[in-house]
Coordinates of C-alpha atoms and ligand atoms in Angstrom, one line a residue:
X50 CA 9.6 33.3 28.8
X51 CA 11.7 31.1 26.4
X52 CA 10.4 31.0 23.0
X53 CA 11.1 27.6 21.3
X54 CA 12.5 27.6 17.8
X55 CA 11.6 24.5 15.8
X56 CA 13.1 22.7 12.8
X57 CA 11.0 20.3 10.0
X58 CA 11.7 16.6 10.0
X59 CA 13.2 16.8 6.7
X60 CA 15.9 19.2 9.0
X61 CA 16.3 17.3 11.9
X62 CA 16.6 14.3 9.6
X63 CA 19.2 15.7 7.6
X64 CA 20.5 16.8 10.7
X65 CA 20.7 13.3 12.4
X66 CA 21.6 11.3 9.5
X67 CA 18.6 9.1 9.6
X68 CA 15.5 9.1 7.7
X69 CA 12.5 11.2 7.4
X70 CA 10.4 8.6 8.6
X71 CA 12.3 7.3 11.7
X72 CA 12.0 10.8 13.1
X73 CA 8.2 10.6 12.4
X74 CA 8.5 7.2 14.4
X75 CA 10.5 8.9 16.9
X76 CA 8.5 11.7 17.8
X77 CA 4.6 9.6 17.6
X78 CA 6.3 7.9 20.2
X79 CA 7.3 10.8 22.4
X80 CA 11.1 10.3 22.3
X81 CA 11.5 14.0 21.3
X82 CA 10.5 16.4 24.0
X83 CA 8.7 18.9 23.0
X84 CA 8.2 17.8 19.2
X85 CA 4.3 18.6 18.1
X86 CA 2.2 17.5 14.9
X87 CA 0.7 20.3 12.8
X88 CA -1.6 18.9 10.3
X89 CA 0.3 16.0 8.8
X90 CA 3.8 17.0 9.4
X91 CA 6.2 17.0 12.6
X92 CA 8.1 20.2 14.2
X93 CA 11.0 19.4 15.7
X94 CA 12.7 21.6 18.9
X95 CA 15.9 23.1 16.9
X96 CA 18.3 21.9 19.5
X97 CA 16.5 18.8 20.8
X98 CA 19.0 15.9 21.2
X99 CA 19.2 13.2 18.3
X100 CA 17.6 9.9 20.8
X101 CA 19.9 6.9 21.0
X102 CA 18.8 3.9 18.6
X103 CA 17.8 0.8 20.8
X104 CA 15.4 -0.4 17.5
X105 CA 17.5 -3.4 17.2
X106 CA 18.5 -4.3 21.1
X107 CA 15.4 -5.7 22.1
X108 CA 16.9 -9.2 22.3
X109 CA 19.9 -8.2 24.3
X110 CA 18.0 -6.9 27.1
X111 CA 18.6 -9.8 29.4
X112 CA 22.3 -10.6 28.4
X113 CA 23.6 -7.3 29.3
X114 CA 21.7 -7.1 32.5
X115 CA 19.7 -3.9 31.8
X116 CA 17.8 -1.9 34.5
X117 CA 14.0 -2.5 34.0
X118 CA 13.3 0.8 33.0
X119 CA 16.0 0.6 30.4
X120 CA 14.0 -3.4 29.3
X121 CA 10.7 -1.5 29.3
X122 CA 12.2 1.5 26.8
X123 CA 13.6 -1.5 24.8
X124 CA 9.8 -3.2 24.8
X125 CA 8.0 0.1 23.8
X126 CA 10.5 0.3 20.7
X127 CA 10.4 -2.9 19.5
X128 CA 6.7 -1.8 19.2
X129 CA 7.9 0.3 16.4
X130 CA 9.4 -2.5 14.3
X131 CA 6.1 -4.3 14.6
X132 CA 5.3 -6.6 11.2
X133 CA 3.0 -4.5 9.1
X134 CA 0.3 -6.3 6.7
X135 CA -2.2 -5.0 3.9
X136 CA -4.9 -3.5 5.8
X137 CA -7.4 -4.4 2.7
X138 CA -7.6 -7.7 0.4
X139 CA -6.9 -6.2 -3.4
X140 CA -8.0 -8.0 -6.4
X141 CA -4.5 -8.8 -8.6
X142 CA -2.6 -8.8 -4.2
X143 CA 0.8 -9.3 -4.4
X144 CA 1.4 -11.4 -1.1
X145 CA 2.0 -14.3 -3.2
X146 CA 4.6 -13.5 -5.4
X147 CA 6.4 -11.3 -2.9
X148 CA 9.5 -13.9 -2.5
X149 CA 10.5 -13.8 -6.2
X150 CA 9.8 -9.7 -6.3
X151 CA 12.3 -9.8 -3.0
X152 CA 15.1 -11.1 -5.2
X153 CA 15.1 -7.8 -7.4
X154 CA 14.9 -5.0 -4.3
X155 CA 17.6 -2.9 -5.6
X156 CA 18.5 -1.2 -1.8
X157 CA 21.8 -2.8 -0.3
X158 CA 24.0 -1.9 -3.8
X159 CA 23.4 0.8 -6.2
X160 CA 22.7 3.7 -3.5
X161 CA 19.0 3.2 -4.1
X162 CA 17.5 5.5 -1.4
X163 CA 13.8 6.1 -2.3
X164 CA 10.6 4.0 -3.1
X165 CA 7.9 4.6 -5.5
X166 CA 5.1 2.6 -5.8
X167 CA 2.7 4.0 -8.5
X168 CA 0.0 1.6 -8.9
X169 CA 0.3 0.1 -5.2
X170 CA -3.5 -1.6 -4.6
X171 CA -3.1 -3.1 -1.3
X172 CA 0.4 -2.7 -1.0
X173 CA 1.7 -5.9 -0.2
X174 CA 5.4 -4.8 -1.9
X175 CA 5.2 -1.5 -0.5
X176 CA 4.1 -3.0 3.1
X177 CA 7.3 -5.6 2.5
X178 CA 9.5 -2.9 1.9
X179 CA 8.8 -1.0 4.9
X180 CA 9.2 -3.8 7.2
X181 CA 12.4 -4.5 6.0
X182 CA 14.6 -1.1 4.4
X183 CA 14.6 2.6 6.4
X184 CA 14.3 4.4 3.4
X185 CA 14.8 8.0 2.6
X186 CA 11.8 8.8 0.7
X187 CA 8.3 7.0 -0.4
X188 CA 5.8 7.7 -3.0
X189 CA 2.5 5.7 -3.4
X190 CA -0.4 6.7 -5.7
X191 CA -3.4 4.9 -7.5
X192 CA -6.0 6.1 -8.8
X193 CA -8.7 5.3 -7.1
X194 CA -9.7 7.6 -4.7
X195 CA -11.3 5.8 -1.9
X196 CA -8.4 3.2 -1.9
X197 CA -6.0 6.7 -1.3
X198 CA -8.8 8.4 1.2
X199 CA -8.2 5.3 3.0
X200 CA -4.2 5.7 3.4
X201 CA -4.8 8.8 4.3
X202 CA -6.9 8.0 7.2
X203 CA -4.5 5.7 8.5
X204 CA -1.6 8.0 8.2
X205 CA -3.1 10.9 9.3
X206 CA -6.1 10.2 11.9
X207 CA -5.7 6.6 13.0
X208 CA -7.1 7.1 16.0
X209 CA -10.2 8.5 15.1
X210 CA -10.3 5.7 12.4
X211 CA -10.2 3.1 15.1
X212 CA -13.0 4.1 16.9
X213 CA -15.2 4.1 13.6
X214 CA -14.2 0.4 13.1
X215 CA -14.7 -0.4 16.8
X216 CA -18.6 0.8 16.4
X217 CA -19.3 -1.3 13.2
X218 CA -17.4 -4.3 14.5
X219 CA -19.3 -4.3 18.1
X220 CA -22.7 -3.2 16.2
X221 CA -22.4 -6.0 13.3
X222 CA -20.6 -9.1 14.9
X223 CA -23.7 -9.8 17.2
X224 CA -26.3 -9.6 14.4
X225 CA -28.2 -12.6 13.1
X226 CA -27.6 -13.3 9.2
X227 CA -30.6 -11.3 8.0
X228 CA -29.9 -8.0 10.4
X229 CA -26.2 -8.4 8.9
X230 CA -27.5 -8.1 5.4
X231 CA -29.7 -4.8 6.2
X232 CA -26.7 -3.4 7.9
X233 CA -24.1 -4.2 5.1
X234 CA -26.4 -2.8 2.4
X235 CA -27.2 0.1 4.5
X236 CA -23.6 0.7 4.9
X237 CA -22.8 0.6 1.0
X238 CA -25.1 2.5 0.2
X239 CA -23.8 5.4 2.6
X240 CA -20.3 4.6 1.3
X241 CA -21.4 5.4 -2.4
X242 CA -23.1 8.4 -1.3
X243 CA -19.8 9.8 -0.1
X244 CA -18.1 8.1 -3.1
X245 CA -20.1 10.2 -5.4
X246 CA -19.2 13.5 -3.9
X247 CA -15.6 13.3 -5.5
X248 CA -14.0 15.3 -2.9
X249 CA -10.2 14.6 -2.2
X250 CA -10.3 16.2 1.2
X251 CA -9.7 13.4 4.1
X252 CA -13.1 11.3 5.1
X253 CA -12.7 9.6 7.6
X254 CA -15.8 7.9 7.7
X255 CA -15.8 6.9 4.4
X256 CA -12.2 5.6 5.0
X257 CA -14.2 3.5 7.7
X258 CA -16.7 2.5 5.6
X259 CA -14.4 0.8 2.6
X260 CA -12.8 -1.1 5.3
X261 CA -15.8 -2.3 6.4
X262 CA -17.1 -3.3 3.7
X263 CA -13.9 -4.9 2.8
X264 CA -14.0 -7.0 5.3
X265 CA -17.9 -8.3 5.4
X266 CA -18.6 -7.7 1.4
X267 CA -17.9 -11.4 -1.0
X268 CA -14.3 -12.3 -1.4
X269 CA -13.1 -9.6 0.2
X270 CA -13.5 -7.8 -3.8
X271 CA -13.6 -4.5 -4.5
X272 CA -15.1 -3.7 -7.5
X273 CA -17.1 -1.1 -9.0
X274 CA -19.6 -0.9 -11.9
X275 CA -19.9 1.8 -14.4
X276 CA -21.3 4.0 -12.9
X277 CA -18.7 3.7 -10.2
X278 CA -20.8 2.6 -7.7
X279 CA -19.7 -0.4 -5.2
X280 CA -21.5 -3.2 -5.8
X281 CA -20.5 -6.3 -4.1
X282 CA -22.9 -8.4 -2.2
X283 CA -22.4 -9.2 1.8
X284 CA -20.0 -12.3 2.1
X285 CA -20.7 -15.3 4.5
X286 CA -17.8 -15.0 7.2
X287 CA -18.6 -15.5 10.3
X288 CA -16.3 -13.4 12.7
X289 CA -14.4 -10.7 10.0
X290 CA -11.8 -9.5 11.9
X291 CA -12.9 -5.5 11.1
X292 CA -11.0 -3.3 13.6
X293 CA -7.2 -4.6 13.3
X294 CA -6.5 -1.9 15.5
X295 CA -2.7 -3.2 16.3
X296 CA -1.9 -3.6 12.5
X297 CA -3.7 -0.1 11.5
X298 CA -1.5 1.7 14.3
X299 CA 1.7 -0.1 13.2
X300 CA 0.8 0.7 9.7
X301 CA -0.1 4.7 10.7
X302 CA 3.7 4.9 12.1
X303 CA 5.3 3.2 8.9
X304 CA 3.2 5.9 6.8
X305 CA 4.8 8.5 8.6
X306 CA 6.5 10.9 5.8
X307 CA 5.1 8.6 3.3
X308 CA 3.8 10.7 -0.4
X309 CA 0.0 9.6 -1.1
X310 CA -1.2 10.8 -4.1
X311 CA -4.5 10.3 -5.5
X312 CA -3.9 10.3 -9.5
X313 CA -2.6 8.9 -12.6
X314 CA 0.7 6.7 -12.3
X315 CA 2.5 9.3 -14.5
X316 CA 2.5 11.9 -11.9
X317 CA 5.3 9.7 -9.8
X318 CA 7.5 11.0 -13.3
X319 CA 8.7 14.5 -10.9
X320 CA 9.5 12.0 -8.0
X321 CA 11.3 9.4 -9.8
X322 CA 15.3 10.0 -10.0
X323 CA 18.5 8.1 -10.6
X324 CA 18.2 7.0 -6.7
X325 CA 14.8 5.1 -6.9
X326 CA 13.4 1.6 -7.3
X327 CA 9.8 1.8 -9.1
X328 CA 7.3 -1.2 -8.8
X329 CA 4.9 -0.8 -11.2
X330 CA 2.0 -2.9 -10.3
X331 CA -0.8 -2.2 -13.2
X332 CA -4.2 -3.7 -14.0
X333 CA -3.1 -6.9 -15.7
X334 CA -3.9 -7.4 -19.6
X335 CA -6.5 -10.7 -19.3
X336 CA -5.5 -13.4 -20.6
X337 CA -9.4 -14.7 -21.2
X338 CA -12.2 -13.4 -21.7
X339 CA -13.6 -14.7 -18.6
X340 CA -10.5 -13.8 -16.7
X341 CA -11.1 -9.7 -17.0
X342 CA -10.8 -8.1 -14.3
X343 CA -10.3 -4.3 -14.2
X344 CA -13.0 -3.1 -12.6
X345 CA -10.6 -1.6 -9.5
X346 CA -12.7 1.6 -11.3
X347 CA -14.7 3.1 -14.0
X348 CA -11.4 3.8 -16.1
X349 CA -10.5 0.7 -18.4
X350 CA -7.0 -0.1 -18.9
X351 CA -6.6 -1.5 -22.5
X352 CA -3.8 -2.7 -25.1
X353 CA -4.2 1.5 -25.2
X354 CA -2.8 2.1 -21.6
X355 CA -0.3 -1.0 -21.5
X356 CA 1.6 0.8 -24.2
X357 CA 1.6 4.1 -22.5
X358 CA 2.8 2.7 -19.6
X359 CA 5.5 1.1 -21.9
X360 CA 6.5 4.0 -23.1
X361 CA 6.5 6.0 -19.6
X362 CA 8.9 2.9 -18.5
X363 CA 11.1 3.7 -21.1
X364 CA 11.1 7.4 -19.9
X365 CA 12.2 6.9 -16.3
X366 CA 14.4 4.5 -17.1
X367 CA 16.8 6.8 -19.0
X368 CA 16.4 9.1 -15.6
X369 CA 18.8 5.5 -13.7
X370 CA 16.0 4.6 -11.7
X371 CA 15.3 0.5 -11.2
X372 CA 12.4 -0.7 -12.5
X373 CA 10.5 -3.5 -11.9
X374 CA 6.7 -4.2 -13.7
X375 CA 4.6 -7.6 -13.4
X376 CA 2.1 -8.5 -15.6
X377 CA 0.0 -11.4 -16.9
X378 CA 1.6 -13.9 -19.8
X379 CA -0.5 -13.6 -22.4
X380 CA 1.9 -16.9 -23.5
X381 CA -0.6 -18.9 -21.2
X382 CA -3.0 -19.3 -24.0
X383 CA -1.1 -18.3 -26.8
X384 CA 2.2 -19.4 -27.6
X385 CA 2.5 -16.9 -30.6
X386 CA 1.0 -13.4 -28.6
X387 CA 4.3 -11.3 -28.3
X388 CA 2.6 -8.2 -26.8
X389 CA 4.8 -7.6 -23.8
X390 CA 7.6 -9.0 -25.5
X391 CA 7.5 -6.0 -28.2
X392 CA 6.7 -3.5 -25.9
X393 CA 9.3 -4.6 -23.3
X394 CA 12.2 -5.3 -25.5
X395 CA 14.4 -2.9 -24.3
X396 CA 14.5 -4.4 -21.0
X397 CA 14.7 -8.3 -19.2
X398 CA 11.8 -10.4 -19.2
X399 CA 11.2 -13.2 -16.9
X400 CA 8.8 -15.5 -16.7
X401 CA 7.6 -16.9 -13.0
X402 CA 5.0 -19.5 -12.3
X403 CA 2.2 -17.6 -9.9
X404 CA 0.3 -20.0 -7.3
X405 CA -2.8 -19.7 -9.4
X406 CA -3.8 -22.2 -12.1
X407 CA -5.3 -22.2 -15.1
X408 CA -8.7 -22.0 -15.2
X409 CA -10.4 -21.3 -18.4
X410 CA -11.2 -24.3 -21.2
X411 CA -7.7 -23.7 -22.5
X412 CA -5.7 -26.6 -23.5
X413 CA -2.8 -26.2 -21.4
X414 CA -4.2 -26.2 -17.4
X415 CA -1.4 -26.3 -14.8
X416 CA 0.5 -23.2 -12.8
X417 CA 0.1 -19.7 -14.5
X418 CA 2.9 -18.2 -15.6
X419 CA 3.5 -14.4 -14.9
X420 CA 5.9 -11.3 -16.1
X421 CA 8.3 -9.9 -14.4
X422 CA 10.1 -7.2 -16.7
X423 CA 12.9 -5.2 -14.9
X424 CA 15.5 -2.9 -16.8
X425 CA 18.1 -4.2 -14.6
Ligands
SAM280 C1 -2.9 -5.0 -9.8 S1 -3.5 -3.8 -8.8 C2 -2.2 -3.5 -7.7 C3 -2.2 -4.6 -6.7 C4 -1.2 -4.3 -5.6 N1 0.2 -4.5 -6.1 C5 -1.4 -5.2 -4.4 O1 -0.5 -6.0 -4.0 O2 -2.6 -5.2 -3.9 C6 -3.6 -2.4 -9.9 C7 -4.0 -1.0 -9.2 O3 -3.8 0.0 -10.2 C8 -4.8 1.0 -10.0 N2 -4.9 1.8 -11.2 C9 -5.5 1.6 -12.4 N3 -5.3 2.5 -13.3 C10 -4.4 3.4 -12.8 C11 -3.7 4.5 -13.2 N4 -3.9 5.0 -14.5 N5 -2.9 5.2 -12.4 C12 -2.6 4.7 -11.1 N6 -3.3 3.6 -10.6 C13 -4.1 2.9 -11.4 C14 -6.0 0.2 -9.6 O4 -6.9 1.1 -8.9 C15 -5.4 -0.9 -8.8 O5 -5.5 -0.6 -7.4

């Protein structure tokens, strides 16, 4: 009987000279006989064969006059270079801004290998990034728990995810307006009885559920109150897309290797090193009264907290990393507030108009301006 010795990705990757996550790619898609998944990791066969990289032929298949099984092999791998999206809508989403934050990614120069993303909501950055660079290492965290049960899911179980989204979207989609209603609030109130457990072991129906909500609930808003209970009422659309099942795979495979941590954004310090670009995302500081809105969970994030992070900034930043933060202009209202100016003055600031406007009694209305503070 032949016994077969295995390696970890991190081996064969090292081995190969590609990333970690490309051989996660490689072997969900069977191009590594023999390669199996224990828990949430890959083994590799020690002396399987490094596959040959057809990611960016897929174009050239009728040019060179390819066999069709070789056009087919090219087809089933451009499925791995499928276009990921944010798989939730996030108060404070990034997808706006995302062609100014382009313009600081720090990967082509300055041997920048590695990704961390401590505050990433949504994702949209991190999501960007991973369509475009095949980096070495990624870390994302935030700190609220059923936003990083739900990465999980995806990463680790998509599958089974999938077919809880399949069930709601073929049970809701057919219901009349008032059925809807008793189903959505019969499904938030499940989702805050598994919210209230606190466990961080992987729930994949609860990971279900925040989806689904997310997709039928007002706006698209998460939000909790103080006692850290979801409470946003059912929204109006008609036909919520709520089982993207082609995005939520694509996403799975891009996840692949991927660090998610449920916690503070000062446990990224360990991971952060001379070869990493940081995108610090925070809860903005409001500008208005009226335009608070930190209620992502039942921890505020104050003057308090924005100074912290200032000084955590200042930290990693003497380690070489990048570092790139946004934040709100509290120069929108008041010419004369210097907050992040102070804070920040060690490094560049920049100010960007958003797509938003104005929208509070103030005296100047027009395009919001927003920070974008880097140390490069
Ligand atoms: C502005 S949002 C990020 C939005 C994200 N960039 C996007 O595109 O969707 C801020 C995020 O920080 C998280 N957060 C708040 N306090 C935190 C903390 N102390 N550590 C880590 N994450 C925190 C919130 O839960 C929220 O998801």
């Amino acid at each position: 009987m032949k016994y077969i010795q295995y390696i970890s990705a991190k081996e064969a990757a090292d081995k190969w000279g590609i990333s970690q996550r490309r051989v996660a790619s490689l072997c969900s898609d069977g191009r590594i006989n023999f390669a199996q998944r224990v828990g949430n990791m890959w083994i590799i066969p020690a002396d399987a064969e490094k596959p040959e990289d057809g990611r960016h032929s897929r174009y050239q298949g009728e040019n060179l006059g390819v066999t069709k099984t070789q056009s087919e092999r090219i087809a089933s791998e451009a499925m791995i270079t499928e276009s990921i999206k944010p798989f939730l809508k996030w108060a404070g989403g990034k997808g706006q801004l995302l062609s100014t934050i382009q313009e600081y990614y720090p990967f082509k120069e300055n041997n920048i290998t590695r990704y961390a993303e401590p505050f990433v909501g949504g994702g949209a950055v991190l999501f960007d990034i991973l369509n475009h660079y095949d980096l070495e290492e990624v870390y994302i965290s935030d700190i609220n728990a059923e936003l990083i049960n739900a990465y999980k899911a995806i990463r680790d179980d998509v599958e089974g995810l999938i077919s809880l989204l399949q069930v709601m979207e073929d049970e809701y989609i057919p219901l009349k307006n008032e059925e809807r209603k008793v189903y959505f609030y019969e499904k938030r109130e499940r989702f805050n009885e598994l919210k209230a457990k606190e466990s961080d072991e992987l729930d994949l129906e609860k990971a279900a559920l925040m989806i689904f909500l997310n997709k039928t609930c007002f706006n698209g808003l998460y939000r909790v109150n103080k006692k850290g209970q979801f409470n946003v009422p059912m929204g109006g659309y008609k036909r919520p897309t709520i089982c993207d099942a082609k995005n939520l795979k694509a996403v799975s495979e891009r996840l692949q290797g991927v660090t998610i941590v449920h916690g503070d954004y000062k446990q990224s310090e360990s991971f952060v090193n001379a070869s990493t670009f940081v995108y610090f995302d925070p809860p903005y500081r409001p500008i208005t009264e009226s335009a608070s809105f930190t209620a992502y969970t039942e921890y505020d994030f104050n003057d308090k907290e924005q100074k912290e992070l200032a000084n955590f900034v200042n930290a990693i930043s003497k380690k070489g990393a990048k570092i790139v933060l946004s934040n709100s202009d509290p120069k929108n209202i008041d010419e004369e507030d210097n907050f992040f100016d102070d804070i920040y003055a060690a490094h560049t600031i920049r100010r960007i108009e958003a797509a938003r406007m104005i929208n509070s009694n103030g005296n100047k209305r027009g395009k919001i301006k927003e920070l974008l503070i880097s140390n490069f």
